Amino acid sequence: MEGAPVTAATGVLGPVVAKLGALLGSDYKLRRQTRKDVKSIRSKLESVHSILWAIWEKEILDAECKALKKEALDLADDMEDAIDDFILTMKRSRRSKRLIQSKIKASCPFQDFRTRVDEVSGKCHTKWKNKCADPISSLFSRRSAKSSPPSKPPPPPPPRAPFVRKDASEIFGMEGWRNDLITYLVGGEEESTTVQPQLKMASIVGMAGVGKTTLASLVYEHEDIQNHFQSRAFVSVTLAPNMKEVLTKILNQVGAEPLASNEAGTEEGLIHAISNFLDDKRYLVIIDDMWHRGQWDIISKSFPQNNLGSRIVMTSRIHSIPRDDLDNNNFYIKMNPRWDFLNGRWLYRPDRFPYTTDEEDIAARMKPDMVGEGFDCDHPIVRMCGGVPLALLCMFSAMTMVQQQQEQLGVHVNARVVQDMIEKQVKQSGIQNTPGFEPLVESLQLGYADLPHHMMKTCLLYCSIYPENYSFHMNDLVMRWVAEGFTYKEDAAKDYLEQLGNRGLMLRVYDGAYQFQMNPMMRNFLRWKSREDNFIACSSDITLAYASGIHRLCIDDYHVDDGAMEGVDWSQIRSLVVFQGAKIYVPFEKLEHVRVLDLQYHPQDLEFNKVNFSLYEDLEFEALGKDCVKDICGLLRVRHLFGLEGKEVNEIPPEIARLRYLETLQVRRTLIRELPSEIGDLQQLKTLTVSRNQNLVELPREIGDLENLETLVLIYNRRLTEVPREIGKLQNLKRLDFTGTMLPKEIWGLKKLEQLALFEAPIGAVHWEASQLPKLKGVPESVRQTWKNGDLVSELSGEILYIELATSFGDRGGITVGTKHMHIPWWIKDHFNDLSSLDIRICKLEEQDLKILRGMPNLEYLTLRFEVVPTEPIVISGEGFPMLRLLTVDSRKPPVMSFQEGAMPMLQSLCFEFQFYGGPPNKDPLGIKHLRFLNDVTFSCSKWYGGAAESSPCISAMIKVVRKEAQEHPNWMRFFVTRREEEEFPANEESAQASSSGTAEIKEEIFQAKEVSSSQGTGEIKGEEEILEEAA
């Protein structure tokens, strides 16, 4: 039923209309009266859908209107159940694949619904006259969702409260940002006689309320700025500007003469006038609060690139707007706060380019005398402000109002007590209903209202289910949005998530990460919007008066308030998310209408600083009991089952086959030994995840019967050493994830396979034949081209070759050459020169071979496996290897290599693997001090020789030599030897001073490169299964 998403505006009306339309199609044969009823119901529900779509968030609904909307959405829920039940009674025709309505059942199964639909439709048309929107088919298309502008521009926001601008620099300290930006703007470029001062840009971006405008104002009003520039302008664009008015303000502020009325009447005339006036002047223009790229495209035409040292500063909450319009747009301030996981607080983070690591706890910089004695910087209401200056200012305002009210009653309360009162008010009623928070609510509402369509707003509202400060992975959220029906395509969901992150409505845990967080104030704002629409209810917010009529429920807290959950009608729940206490709170047997059952664990509850991360896979989660699983197998309408987990679960019962509608099944962290053969009866199953089940040893052959399966994830099941050959029958499979298992050759016949992720894969896991799979991502392009060259295919027919799939942007993949070669073969140079990784067995590495390797421009990972021990160390000169980051040398004994000055300029990790131990000790240094980016050295000795590093004089001597070199290296260094404790050596100060590159810069550049590489390299294939590993 694609194209008809679920939304907070219309509930399941869209999917219901689509299902009714399908019943009228060629796949079903209905009796005459049933067909007539279905046509009538579909027509009127389509009209109701259009009305609710048109009025959502454009009209303030009174109690009567809210009740009518709820009645319409409840009707749609009941109608969906009735359609599903009706389809189950139909029988398949012997002559065709059509489903035929049974004659035994009621002849008019939808007659009662037709009466209800007539009644609700009539009420909606009476209540909301002339509210018909576009045809339902046009409302759901991604094209219209992306391109259609709002039906009318939003009203201009009211003036901000005066206290928001009150000497902000003293309140939360922007000195560092301000000084850096001023230095950049007035830098001494003009003093040089050899370099012309150029036009440069600076960008200030961040979520609502972080102080972008305040920072820009502090810079603009500074004396150094006023004295340096001949013409200045500071103009706010706002959400829906009149561009002629904006250009007129720029013209007036820079000091130009006003234009005649005929010239001032067009944008082109104003742009021409501004450009002419500024052409011979050093100017500074600050464009504040930019919302859309089109606005900048117009305004930027006014600014001449006159090479007089002029500057442009832009502020925006939309991260993608300030892009590289100028070659010198290289000052970029990100003002988003960051969650400090270890200390449990949000930090104000001066995160600009070039990189800096300064951080501030903004609450500690506030003036406690603003609200009297006793103010607690670590109070929960302070942490709830999420490090956002505007939120803290609003909190102070709210506290002041409460104190004044109490003083009028003759009561004196200290700041700590007032904080308690504000926290309770915010949690119980939301910031929307807490006096003092109006400026923050207004700012958050602007960003929310600017979202282009209902589907994206619905996806954002859903994110309010996450507990405070919870981090969630992109893939997990995307999967849940699709399961809920907010969108039916993963690429569309990823696009929504990218846009929401780009707008600062959700925050990446760190730049480039695939994990996100909600700022606590945004989360609170969204929770109360969800409550207003009766979209999602969270257990921590439920009251007895609100407990009935809930269709989407999130249990997010063990400590549910005052028995409010007792009023929940579990039979009406259609989507249930449980973060904690599934065994305690959830009567699974009553969830007869549930369609999405999402049983998540809560990683934040683990005491991370006490957990041995290497043993994370062995942690036991008490999510479910054995009886819970049996009850779940009776939920016949469930379509998506996330998180069937728990140490008490030692069996998946055969009754799992009863879940005929099931599309998603996750089984993780259980003690099951096998999956039941009945798993093959789940013919609607599209996604099967079986992970971290420590006792799992076998998969049933019937897994090959899952004809519609598109995603199969089998990771970290340590005892599962092989998978059945029947996996090759899954011809619709698109994604396959494995851990530590050799893949059966049958999978190379899966023509639709797109993504293959291998964790801890043995060497040669991906056969050369896999490169012929037409849709498989990550296959090196040069390998694909091989199959078009008949002569080359013949040449390689005797080779043992495997593929290394590309895993990130810029990665070109690689190959493993299992055949032994005397030298680097010629076809590496001629046909595979552009690879990112190479693993090869050779007997000799001479100058002609080094020349080939040095000439591989994209080579990042190189493994050399010597079949013959080199008689002399191989000398690596300062030429070539421009991108090499990891070098592994597999040899029978050391020494193997030595490095000259300038060698392998980007190498970060050096690994030696030894298989045998003999020969005299050699104490000559390897010269690793010349590897200027190196920060990791590993000695991996063969597992067949326990303790051999100490017992072999040859290896022991080499380890001592390299260890001493590592201690003297100018970089911070990790040093590891198999079966020894890891060592860390600080940067050697004397060597660092002698290093031309500078230790601090090297360490920061390495750190950033590792972060980006890690997130890009595996982020697309990881989900919540890898959250703790990433944290480690």
Coordinates of N, CA and C in Angstrom, one line a residue, residues 775-931:
K775 N 23.9 -6.0 -8.6 CA 23.5 -4.9 -7.7 C 24.4 -4.8 -6.4
L776 N 25.3 -5.7 -6.2 CA 26.1 -5.7 -5.0 C 27.0 -4.4 -4.9
K777 N 26.8 -3.7 -3.8 CA 27.5 -2.5 -3.6 C 28.9 -2.8 -3.0
G778 N 29.8 -1.9 -3.4 CA 31.2 -2.0 -2.8 C 32.1 -2.8 -3.7
V779 N 31.7 -3.4 -4.7 CA 32.6 -4.2 -5.6 C 33.5 -3.2 -6.3
P780 N 34.8 -3.3 -6.3 CA 35.7 -2.3 -6.9 C 35.4 -2.3 -8.4
E781 N 35.3 -1.1 -8.9 CA 35.0 -0.9 -10.3 C 36.0 -1.6 -11.3
S782 N 37.2 -1.5 -10.9 CA 38.2 -2.2 -11.7 C 38.0 -3.7 -11.8
V783 N 37.4 -4.3 -10.7 CA 37.1 -5.7 -10.7 C 35.9 -6.0 -11.6
R784 N 34.9 -5.1 -11.6 CA 33.8 -5.3 -12.5 C 34.2 -5.2 -13.9
Q785 N 35.2 -4.3 -14.2 CA 35.7 -4.2 -15.6 C 36.4 -5.4 -16.1
T786 N 37.0 -6.2 -15.1 CA 37.7 -7.4 -15.5 C 36.9 -8.3 -16.3
W787 N 35.6 -8.5 -16.0 CA 34.8 -9.5 -16.6 C 34.5 -9.1 -18.1
K788 N 34.8 -7.8 -18.4 CA 34.6 -7.4 -19.8 C 35.8 -7.6 -20.7
N789 N 36.9 -8.0 -20.0 CA 38.2 -8.2 -20.7 C 38.5 -9.7 -20.8
G790 N 38.1 -10.4 -21.9 CA 38.3 -11.8 -22.0 C 39.7 -12.3 -21.8
D791 N 40.7 -11.6 -22.3 CA 42.1 -12.0 -22.2 C 42.5 -11.9 -20.7
L792 N 42.0 -10.9 -20.0 CA 42.4 -10.8 -18.6 C 41.7 -11.9 -17.7
V793 N 40.4 -12.2 -18.1 CA 39.7 -13.3 -17.4 C 40.5 -14.6 -17.5
S794 N 41.0 -14.8 -18.7 CA 41.8 -16.0 -18.9 C 43.1 -16.0 -18.1
E795 N 43.7 -14.8 -18.1 CA 45.0 -14.7 -17.4 C 44.8 -15.0 -15.9
L796 N 43.7 -14.5 -15.3 CA 43.4 -14.7 -13.9 C 42.7 -16.0 -13.5
S797 N 42.4 -16.8 -14.5 CA 41.7 -18.0 -14.2 C 42.4 -19.0 -13.2
G798 N 43.7 -18.9 -13.2 CA 44.5 -19.8 -12.3 C 44.8 -19.2 -11.0
E799 N 44.3 -17.9 -10.8 CA 44.6 -17.2 -9.5 C 43.6 -17.5 -8.5
I800 N 44.0 -17.4 -7.2 CA 43.1 -17.5 -6.1 C 42.8 -16.1 -5.6
L801 N 41.7 -15.5 -5.9 CA 41.4 -14.1 -5.7 C 40.1 -14.0 -4.9
Y802 N 40.1 -12.9 -4.0 CA 39.0 -12.6 -3.2 C 38.8 -11.1 -3.3
I803 N 37.6 -10.6 -2.9 CA 37.2 -9.2 -3.0 C 37.2 -8.6 -1.6
E804 N 37.7 -7.4 -1.5 CA 37.4 -6.6 -0.3 C 36.4 -5.5 -0.8
L805 N 35.2 -5.6 -0.2 CA 34.2 -4.6 -0.6 C 34.4 -3.2 0.0
A806 N 34.1 -2.2 -0.8 CA 34.3 -0.8 -0.3 C 33.2 -0.6 0.8
T807 N 33.5 0.1 1.8 CA 32.6 0.3 2.9 C 32.3 1.7 3.3
S808 N 32.9 2.7 2.6 CA 32.7 4.1 2.9 C 32.9 4.9 1.6
F809 N 32.4 6.2 1.7 CA 32.6 7.1 0.6 C 34.1 7.3 0.4
G810 N 34.5 7.2 -0.9 CA 36.0 7.4 -1.2 C 36.7 6.1 -1.2
D811 N 36.2 5.1 -0.5 CA 36.9 3.7 -0.5 C 36.6 3.1 -1.8
R812 N 37.7 2.6 -2.4 CA 37.5 1.9 -3.7 C 37.6 0.4 -3.7
G813 N 37.6 -0.1 -2.4 CA 37.6 -1.6 -2.3 C 39.0 -2.1 -2.5
G814 N 39.1 -3.5 -2.6 CA 40.4 -4.1 -2.8 C 40.3 -5.5 -3.1
I815 N 41.4 -6.2 -3.2 CA 41.5 -7.6 -3.5 C 42.5 -8.3 -2.6
T816 N 42.3 -9.6 -2.4 CA 43.2 -10.4 -1.7 C 43.7 -11.5 -2.7
V817 N 45.0 -11.5 -2.9 CA 45.7 -12.5 -3.8 C 46.2 -13.7 -3.0
G818 N 45.5 -14.8 -3.1 CA 45.9 -16.0 -2.3 C 46.9 -16.8 -3.0
T819 N 47.2 -16.6 -4.2 CA 48.2 -17.3 -5.0 C 49.6 -16.7 -4.6
K820 N 50.6 -17.6 -4.5 CA 51.9 -17.1 -4.2 C 52.6 -16.6 -5.5
H821 N 53.2 -15.4 -5.4 CA 53.9 -14.8 -6.5 C 55.3 -14.5 -6.1
M822 N 56.2 -14.6 -7.1 CA 57.6 -14.2 -6.8 C 57.7 -12.7 -6.6
H823 N 57.0 -11.9 -7.5 CA 57.0 -10.5 -7.4 C 55.5 -10.0 -7.5
I824 N 55.4 -8.7 -7.3 CA 54.0 -8.1 -7.6 C 53.7 -8.4 -9.0
P825 N 52.6 -9.0 -9.3 CA 52.2 -9.4 -10.7 C 51.9 -8.1 -11.5
W826 N 52.2 -8.2 -12.8 CA 52.0 -7.1 -13.7 C 50.6 -6.6 -13.8
W827 N 49.6 -7.5 -13.6 CA 48.2 -7.1 -13.8 C 47.7 -6.2 -12.6
I828 N 48.4 -6.2 -11.5 CA 48.1 -5.3 -10.4 C 48.3 -3.8 -10.9
K829 N 49.4 -3.6 -11.5 CA 49.7 -2.2 -12.0 C 48.8 -1.9 -13.2
D830 N 48.6 -2.8 -14.1 CA 47.8 -2.4 -15.3 C 46.3 -2.3 -15.1
H831 N 45.8 -3.1 -14.2 CA 44.3 -3.2 -14.1 C 43.7 -2.9 -12.7
F832 N 44.6 -2.9 -11.7 CA 44.0 -2.7 -10.3 C 44.8 -1.6 -9.5
N833 N 45.3 -0.7 -10.3 CA 46.1 0.4 -9.7 C 45.4 1.3 -8.8
D834 N 44.0 1.4 -8.9 CA 43.2 2.4 -8.2 C 42.6 1.8 -6.9
L835 N 43.0 0.6 -6.5 CA 42.3 0.0 -5.3 C 42.8 0.7 -4.0
S836 N 41.9 0.6 -3.0 CA 42.2 1.1 -1.7 C 42.9 0.1 -0.8
S837 N 42.8 -1.2 -1.1 CA 43.4 -2.2 -0.2 C 44.0 -3.3 -1.1
L838 N 45.1 -3.9 -0.6 CA 45.7 -5.0 -1.3 C 46.3 -5.9 -0.2
D839 N 46.0 -7.2 -0.3 CA 46.5 -8.3 0.5 C 47.2 -9.3 -0.4
I840 N 48.5 -9.5 -0.3 CA 49.1 -10.3 -1.4 C 50.3 -11.1 -0.7
R841 N 50.5 -12.4 -1.3 CA 51.5 -13.3 -0.9 C 52.7 -13.2 -1.9
I842 N 53.9 -12.8 -1.5 CA 55.0 -12.7 -2.4 C 56.2 -13.3 -1.8
C843 N 57.2 -13.6 -2.6 CA 58.5 -14.2 -2.2 C 59.5 -13.1 -2.0
K844 N 59.5 -12.1 -2.9 CA 60.5 -11.0 -2.9 C 59.8 -9.7 -3.1
L845 N 60.4 -8.7 -2.5 CA 59.9 -7.3 -2.6 C 61.1 -6.4 -3.0
E846 N 61.3 -6.3 -4.3 CA 62.4 -5.5 -4.8 C 62.0 -4.1 -5.3
E847 N 62.9 -3.4 -5.8 CA 62.6 -2.0 -6.2 C 61.5 -1.9 -7.2
Q848 N 61.5 -2.9 -8.2 CA 60.4 -2.9 -9.2 C 59.1 -3.1 -8.6
D849 N 59.0 -3.9 -7.5 CA 57.7 -4.1 -6.8 C 57.3 -2.9 -6.0
L850 N 58.3 -2.3 -5.3 CA 58.0 -1.1 -4.5 C 57.5 0.0 -5.4
K851 N 58.0 0.1 -6.6 CA 57.6 1.1 -7.6 C 56.2 1.0 -7.9
I852 N 55.7 -0.3 -8.1 CA 54.3 -0.5 -8.4 C 53.4 -0.1 -7.2
L853 N 53.8 -0.5 -6.0 CA 53.0 -0.1 -4.8 C 53.0 1.4 -4.5
R854 N 54.2 2.0 -4.7 CA 54.3 3.4 -4.5 C 53.4 4.2 -5.4
G855 N 53.2 3.6 -6.6 CA 52.4 4.3 -7.6 C 50.9 4.1 -7.5
M856 N 50.4 3.4 -6.5 CA 49.0 3.2 -6.3 C 48.4 4.4 -5.5
P857 N 47.7 5.3 -6.2 CA 47.4 6.6 -5.6 C 46.4 6.5 -4.5
N858 N 45.5 5.5 -4.5 CA 44.4 5.4 -3.5 C 44.7 4.3 -2.4
L859 N 45.8 3.7 -2.4 CA 46.1 2.6 -1.5 C 46.2 3.1 -0.1
E860 N 45.2 2.5 0.8 CA 45.2 2.9 2.2 C 45.5 1.7 3.1
Y861 N 45.3 0.5 2.6 CA 45.5 -0.7 3.5 C 46.4 -1.7 2.7
L862 N 47.5 -2.0 3.2 CA 48.5 -2.9 2.5 C 48.9 -4.0 3.4
T863 N 48.7 -5.2 3.0 CA 49.2 -6.4 3.7 C 50.2 -7.2 2.8
L864 N 51.4 -7.3 3.3 CA 52.4 -8.0 2.6 C 52.7 -9.3 3.3
R865 N 52.5 -10.5 2.7 CA 52.7 -11.8 3.3 C 53.9 -12.4 2.6
F866 N 55.1 -12.4 3.3 CA 56.3 -12.9 2.7 C 56.4 -14.5 2.9
E867 N 56.5 -15.1 1.7 CA 56.6 -16.6 1.7 C 58.1 -17.0 1.9
V868 N 59.0 -16.0 1.6 CA 60.4 -16.3 1.8 C 61.0 -15.1 2.7
V869 N 61.7 -15.5 3.7 CA 62.3 -14.5 4.6 C 63.3 -13.6 3.9
P870 N 63.1 -12.3 3.9 CA 64.0 -11.4 3.3 C 65.4 -11.5 4.0
T871 N 66.4 -11.5 3.2 CA 67.8 -11.6 3.8 C 68.2 -10.3 4.4
E872 N 67.7 -9.2 3.9 CA 68.0 -7.9 4.5 C 66.7 -7.1 4.6
P873 N 66.7 -6.2 5.6 CA 65.4 -5.4 5.8 C 65.1 -4.6 4.5
I874 N 63.9 -4.5 4.2 CA 63.4 -3.8 3.0 C 63.3 -2.3 3.4
V875 N 64.0 -1.5 2.6 CA 64.1 0.0 3.0 C 62.9 0.7 2.3
I876 N 62.1 1.4 3.1 CA 61.0 2.2 2.5 C 61.5 3.7 2.5
S877 N 61.6 4.2 1.3 CA 62.1 5.6 1.2 C 61.0 6.6 1.4
G878 N 61.3 7.8 1.2 CA 60.3 8.9 1.3 C 59.4 9.1 0.1
E879 N 59.5 8.2 -0.8 CA 58.7 8.4 -2.0 C 57.4 7.6 -2.0
G880 N 56.3 8.1 -2.6 CA 55.1 7.3 -2.8 C 54.3 7.1 -1.6
F881 N 53.4 6.1 -1.7 CA 52.4 5.8 -0.6 C 51.7 7.0 -0.1
P882 N 51.1 7.8 -0.9 CA 50.5 9.1 -0.4 C 49.3 8.9 0.5
M883 N 48.6 7.8 0.4 CA 47.4 7.6 1.2 C 47.4 6.5 2.2
L884 N 48.5 5.7 2.2 CA 48.6 4.5 3.0 C 48.4 4.8 4.5
R885 N 47.5 4.2 5.2 CA 47.2 4.4 6.6 C 47.5 3.2 7.5
L886 N 47.4 2.0 6.9 CA 47.6 0.8 7.6 C 48.6 -0.2 6.8
L887 N 49.7 -0.6 7.5 CA 50.6 -1.5 6.8 C 50.7 -2.7 7.7
T888 N 50.4 -3.9 7.2 CA 50.6 -5.2 7.9 C 51.7 -6.0 7.2
V889 N 52.7 -6.4 8.0 CA 53.8 -7.2 7.4 C 53.7 -8.6 8.1
D890 N 53.5 -9.6 7.3 CA 53.4 -11.0 7.7 C 54.6 -11.7 7.3
S891 N 55.5 -12.1 8.2 CA 56.7 -12.7 7.9 C 57.0 -13.8 8.9
R892 N 58.0 -14.7 8.5 CA 58.3 -15.8 9.4 C 59.2 -15.4 10.6
K893 N 59.9 -14.3 10.4 CA 60.7 -13.8 11.5 C 61.2 -12.4 11.1
P894 N 61.5 -11.6 12.1 CA 62.0 -10.2 11.9 C 63.5 -10.3 11.7
P895 N 64.2 -9.2 11.3 CA 63.6 -7.9 10.9 C 63.1 -7.9 9.5
V896 N 62.2 -7.0 9.1 CA 61.6 -7.1 7.8 C 61.8 -5.8 7.1
M897 N 61.6 -4.6 7.8 CA 61.6 -3.3 7.1 C 62.3 -2.3 7.9
S898 N 62.7 -1.3 7.2 CA 63.2 0.0 7.9 C 62.7 1.1 7.1
F899 N 62.5 2.3 7.8 CA 61.8 3.4 7.2 C 62.7 4.6 7.2
Q900 N 62.8 5.3 6.1 CA 63.6 6.5 6.0 C 62.8 7.7 6.2
E901 N 63.4 8.8 6.3 CA 62.7 10.1 6.6 C 61.7 10.4 5.4
G902 N 60.5 10.7 5.8 CA 59.4 11.0 4.9 C 58.7 9.8 4.4
A903 N 59.0 8.6 4.9 CA 58.4 7.4 4.4 C 56.9 7.4 4.8
M904 N 56.1 6.9 3.9 CA 54.7 6.6 4.1 C 54.1 7.8 5.0
P905 N 53.9 8.9 4.4 CA 53.6 10.2 5.1 C 52.2 10.2 5.9
M906 N 51.3 9.3 5.5 CA 50.0 9.2 6.2 C 49.8 8.0 7.0
L907 N 50.8 7.2 7.2 CA 50.7 5.9 7.9 C 50.3 6.1 9.4
Q908 N 49.3 5.5 9.9 CA 48.8 5.6 11.2 C 49.0 4.3 12.0
S909 N 48.9 3.2 11.4 CA 49.0 1.9 12.1 C 50.0 1.0 11.4
L910 N 50.9 0.4 12.2 CA 51.9 -0.6 11.7 C 51.7 -1.9 12.5
C911 N 51.5 -3.0 11.7 CA 51.3 -4.2 12.4 C 52.3 -5.3 11.8
F912 N 52.9 -6.0 12.7 CA 53.8 -7.1 12.4 C 53.2 -8.4 12.8
E913 N 53.2 -9.4 11.9 CA 52.7 -10.7 12.2 C 53.8 -11.7 12.0
F914 N 54.1 -12.6 13.0 CA 55.2 -13.5 12.8 C 54.7 -14.9 13.0
Q915 N 55.2 -15.8 12.2 CA 54.7 -17.2 12.2 C 55.7 -18.2 12.8
F916 N 57.0 -17.9 12.7 CA 58.0 -18.8 13.2 C 59.0 -17.9 13.9
Y917 N 59.9 -18.6 14.7 CA 60.8 -17.8 15.6 C 62.2 -18.4 15.5
G918 N 63.1 -17.7 14.8 CA 64.4 -18.2 14.7 C 65.4 -17.1 14.3
G919 N 66.6 -17.4 14.2 CA 67.6 -16.4 13.8 C 68.1 -15.6 14.9
P920 N 69.3 -15.0 14.7 CA 69.9 -14.2 15.8 C 69.2 -12.9 16.0
P921 N 69.3 -12.4 17.2 CA 68.6 -11.1 17.5 C 69.2 -10.0 16.7
N922 N 68.4 -9.0 16.4 CA 68.9 -7.8 15.6 C 68.4 -6.6 16.4
K923 N 69.3 -5.7 16.8 CA 68.9 -4.6 17.6 C 68.9 -3.3 16.8
D924 N 69.0 -3.4 15.4 CA 68.9 -2.2 14.6 C 67.6 -1.5 14.7
P925 N 67.5 -0.2 14.8 CA 66.2 0.5 14.8 C 65.5 0.4 13.5
L926 N 64.1 0.4 13.5 CA 63.4 0.4 12.3 C 63.2 1.8 11.7
G927 N 63.4 2.8 12.5 CA 63.2 4.1 12.0 C 61.7 4.6 12.0
I928 N 60.9 4.1 12.9 CA 59.5 4.5 12.9 C 59.3 5.9 13.3
K929 N 60.3 6.6 13.8 CA 60.2 8.0 14.1 C 60.0 8.8 12.9
H930 N 60.3 8.2 11.7 CA 60.1 8.9 10.4 C 58.7 8.8 9.9
L931 N 57.9 8.0 10.6 CA 56.5 7.9 10.2 C 55.7 8.9 11.0

